[in-house]
Amino acid sequence: MFLVFDSEGSIIGECVLNEIDFDQGSANFRIGIFHSSQRGKGIGTWMVKSVRDFAFAELKLHCLELSVFSFNLRAQAVYKTAGFKQVGICRNAVLDGDQSADEIEMVLLEDDWKKSKSWQKNFWI
């Protein structure tokens, strides 16, 4: 678990790798920014990319997986920016007010992460 603090020492949010299976090289991934006033500032994108890089580079994992609700468009965009790809949908998995919403399953593989990091490195040379 990684906590992110603001300059005054208050917790902004968390980024968590859980259900880590070192034999399979996989983990579940989640992020939360606790205060809406902190959203839309790039903090979530920074958190996701930082912990993603830690998971692959330091923990030597091969696969990160996560679930995100269909109504959370901001989170979906952040995860896609970080390289996660949609691999499935669990339809009507949760209630959003009085309507059902889907749970979207996303995955990022180490090979795709490496290709992305290689492209970034070569792009700036």
mmCIF file of C-alpha atoms in Angstrom:
data_model
loop_
_atom_site.group_PDB
_atom_site.id
_atom_site.type_symbol
_atom_site.label_atom_id
_atom_site.label_comp_id
_atom_site.label_asym_id
_atom_site.label_seq_id
_atom_site.Cartn_x
_atom_site.Cartn_y
_atom_site.Cartn_z
ATOM 1 C CA MET A 1 0.000 0.000 0.000
ATOM 2 C CA PHE A 2 1.252 3.436 -0.962
ATOM 3 C CA LEU A 3 -0.229 6.562 0.594
ATOM 4 C CA VAL A 4 -0.018 9.972 -1.043
ATOM 5 C CA PHE A 5 0.087 13.073 1.135
ATOM 6 C CA ASP A 6 -0.366 16.737 0.326
ATOM 7 C CA SER A 7 2.152 19.382 1.398
ATOM 8 C CA GLU A 8 0.357 19.819 4.725
ATOM 9 C CA GLY A 9 0.599 16.126 5.617
ATOM 10 C CA SER A 10 -3.002 15.160 4.882
ATOM 11 C CA ILE A 11 -3.638 11.900 3.041
ATOM 12 C CA ILE A 12 -4.832 12.511 -0.520
ATOM 13 C CA GLY A 13 -5.240 8.888 -1.540
ATOM 14 C CA GLU A 14 -3.849 5.407 -1.805
ATOM 15 C CA CYS A 15 -2.544 3.062 -4.434
ATOM 16 C CA VAL A 16 -2.588 -0.619 -3.553
ATOM 17 C CA LEU A 17 -1.088 -3.812 -4.918
ATOM 18 C CA ASN A 18 -2.892 -6.702 -3.255
ATOM 19 C CA GLU A 19 -3.483 -10.388 -3.853
ATOM 20 C CA ILE A 20 0.170 -10.570 -4.910
ATOM 21 C CA ASP A 21 1.087 -14.012 -6.229
ATOM 22 C CA PHE A 22 4.849 -14.151 -6.714
ATOM 23 C CA ASP A 23 4.640 -17.679 -8.178
ATOM 24 C CA GLN A 24 2.344 -16.458 -10.957
ATOM 25 C CA GLY A 25 3.864 -12.976 -11.043
ATOM 26 C CA SER A 26 0.514 -11.254 -10.713
ATOM 27 C CA ALA A 27 -1.264 -8.778 -8.477
ATOM 28 C CA ASN A 28 -4.504 -6.900 -8.187
ATOM 29 C CA PHE A 29 -4.245 -3.131 -8.478
ATOM 30 C CA ARG A 30 -6.410 -0.332 -7.127
ATOM 31 C CA ILE A 31 -6.251 3.388 -6.547
ATOM 32 C CA GLY A 32 -8.350 5.837 -4.599
ATOM 33 C CA ILE A 33 -8.226 9.602 -4.321
ATOM 34 C CA PHE A 34 -10.226 10.399 -1.220
ATOM 35 C CA HIS A 35 -11.186 14.045 -1.756
ATOM 36 C CA SER A 36 -12.877 15.253 -4.922
ATOM 37 C CA SER A 37 -10.964 18.549 -4.672
ATOM 38 C CA GLN A 38 -7.754 16.596 -5.395
ATOM 39 C CA ARG A 39 -9.086 14.979 -8.570
ATOM 40 C CA GLY A 40 -8.325 16.265 -12.049
ATOM 41 C CA LYS A 41 -4.812 17.415 -11.126
ATOM 42 C CA GLY A 42 -2.850 14.480 -12.549
ATOM 43 C CA ILE A 43 -2.230 12.944 -9.132
ATOM 44 C CA GLY A 44 -4.053 9.717 -10.014
ATOM 45 C CA THR A 45 -2.136 9.319 -13.269
ATOM 46 C CA TRP A 46 1.143 9.857 -11.435
ATOM 47 C CA MET A 47 0.137 7.352 -8.735
ATOM 48 C CA VAL A 48 -0.883 4.670 -11.228
ATOM 49 C CA LYS A 49 2.255 5.019 -13.349
ATOM 50 C CA SER A 50 4.567 5.104 -10.326
ATOM 51 C CA VAL A 51 3.140 1.994 -8.674
ATOM 52 C CA ARG A 52 2.819 0.219 -12.031
ATOM 53 C CA ASP A 53 6.526 0.802 -12.655
ATOM 54 C CA PHE A 54 7.361 -0.371 -9.127
ATOM 55 C CA ALA A 55 5.333 -3.565 -9.628
ATOM 56 C CA PHE A 56 7.141 -4.510 -12.830
ATOM 57 C CA ALA A 57 10.641 -3.138 -12.191
ATOM 58 C CA GLU A 58 11.084 -3.848 -8.491
ATOM 59 C CA LEU A 59 8.677 -6.681 -7.666
ATOM 60 C CA LYS A 60 9.307 -8.383 -11.033
ATOM 61 C CA LEU A 61 5.606 -9.066 -11.595
ATOM 62 C CA HIS A 62 4.298 -10.093 -15.018
ATOM 63 C CA CYS A 63 0.638 -9.073 -14.823
ATOM 64 C CA LEU A 64 -1.440 -6.407 -13.087
ATOM 65 C CA GLU A 65 -5.210 -6.701 -13.081
ATOM 66 C CA LEU A 66 -7.977 -4.417 -11.866
ATOM 67 C CA SER A 67 -11.691 -3.761 -11.929
ATOM 68 C CA VAL A 68 -13.299 -0.390 -12.537
ATOM 69 C CA PHE A 69 -16.983 0.515 -12.654
ATOM 70 C CA SER A 70 -18.420 1.704 -15.963
ATOM 71 C CA PHE A 71 -19.580 5.004 -14.460
ATOM 72 C CA ASN A 72 -16.009 5.885 -13.390
ATOM 73 C CA LEU A 73 -14.882 7.326 -16.714
ATOM 74 C CA ARG A 74 -12.016 9.305 -15.186
ATOM 75 C CA ALA A 75 -10.436 6.157 -13.706
ATOM 76 C CA GLN A 76 -10.891 4.266 -16.972
ATOM 77 C CA ALA A 77 -9.032 7.015 -18.827
ATOM 78 C CA VAL A 78 -6.187 7.007 -16.295
ATOM 79 C CA TYR A 79 -5.809 3.232 -16.490
ATOM 80 C CA LYS A 80 -5.822 3.292 -20.314
ATOM 81 C CA THR A 81 -3.188 6.050 -20.295
ATOM 82 C CA ALA A 82 -1.047 3.822 -18.065
ATOM 83 C CA GLY A 83 -1.357 0.954 -20.584
ATOM 84 C CA PHE A 84 -4.131 -1.190 -19.105
ATOM 85 C CA LYS A 85 -6.383 -2.892 -21.622
ATOM 86 C CA GLN A 86 -9.982 -3.973 -21.174
ATOM 87 C CA VAL A 87 -10.306 -7.754 -21.164
ATOM 88 C CA GLY A 88 -13.853 -8.297 -19.949
ATOM 89 C CA ILE A 89 -17.070 -6.888 -18.577
ATOM 90 C CA CYS A 90 -19.234 -8.171 -15.772
ATOM 91 C CA ARG A 91 -22.579 -6.725 -16.734
ATOM 92 C CA ASN A 92 -24.889 -5.180 -14.148
ATOM 93 C CA ALA A 93 -22.420 -5.955 -11.377
ATOM 94 C CA VAL A 94 -23.180 -2.948 -9.180
ATOM 95 C CA LEU A 95 -25.921 -0.436 -8.509
ATOM 96 C CA ASP A 96 -25.222 3.196 -9.371
ATOM 97 C CA GLY A 97 -28.092 4.938 -7.624
ATOM 98 C CA ASP A 98 -31.150 3.164 -8.955
ATOM 99 C CA GLN A 99 -29.490 1.862 -12.134
ATOM 100 C CA SER A 100 -27.166 -1.066 -12.717
ATOM 101 C CA ALA A 101 -23.605 -0.478 -13.890
ATOM 102 C CA ASP A 102 -20.960 -2.778 -15.302
ATOM 103 C CA GLU A 103 -17.664 -3.827 -13.783
ATOM 104 C CA ILE A 104 -14.875 -3.566 -16.356
ATOM 105 C CA GLU A 105 -11.893 -5.897 -16.023
ATOM 106 C CA MET A 106 -8.541 -4.518 -17.178
ATOM 107 C CA VAL A 107 -5.047 -6.016 -17.407
ATOM 108 C CA LEU A 108 -1.533 -4.792 -18.054
ATOM 109 C CA LEU A 109 1.139 -7.324 -18.978
ATOM 110 C CA GLU A 110 4.831 -6.830 -18.320
ATOM 111 C CA ASP A 111 5.667 -7.250 -22.028
ATOM 112 C CA ASP A 112 3.303 -4.417 -22.970
ATOM 113 C CA TRP A 113 4.762 -2.258 -20.193
ATOM 114 C CA LYS A 114 8.300 -2.951 -21.459
ATOM 115 C CA LYS A 115 7.326 -2.016 -25.023
ATOM 116 C CA SER A 116 5.777 1.193 -23.766
ATOM 117 C CA LYS A 117 8.843 2.092 -21.678
ATOM 118 C CA SER A 118 11.140 1.252 -24.594
ATOM 119 C CA TRP A 119 9.159 3.516 -26.901
ATOM 120 C CA GLN A 120 9.302 6.369 -24.378
ATOM 121 C CA LYS A 121 13.044 5.941 -23.947
ATOM 122 C CA ASN A 122 13.710 5.820 -27.706
ATOM 123 C CA PHE A 123 11.353 8.718 -28.385
ATOM 124 C CA TRP A 124 13.402 11.140 -26.314
ATOM 125 C CA ILE A 125 16.792 10.135 -27.736
#
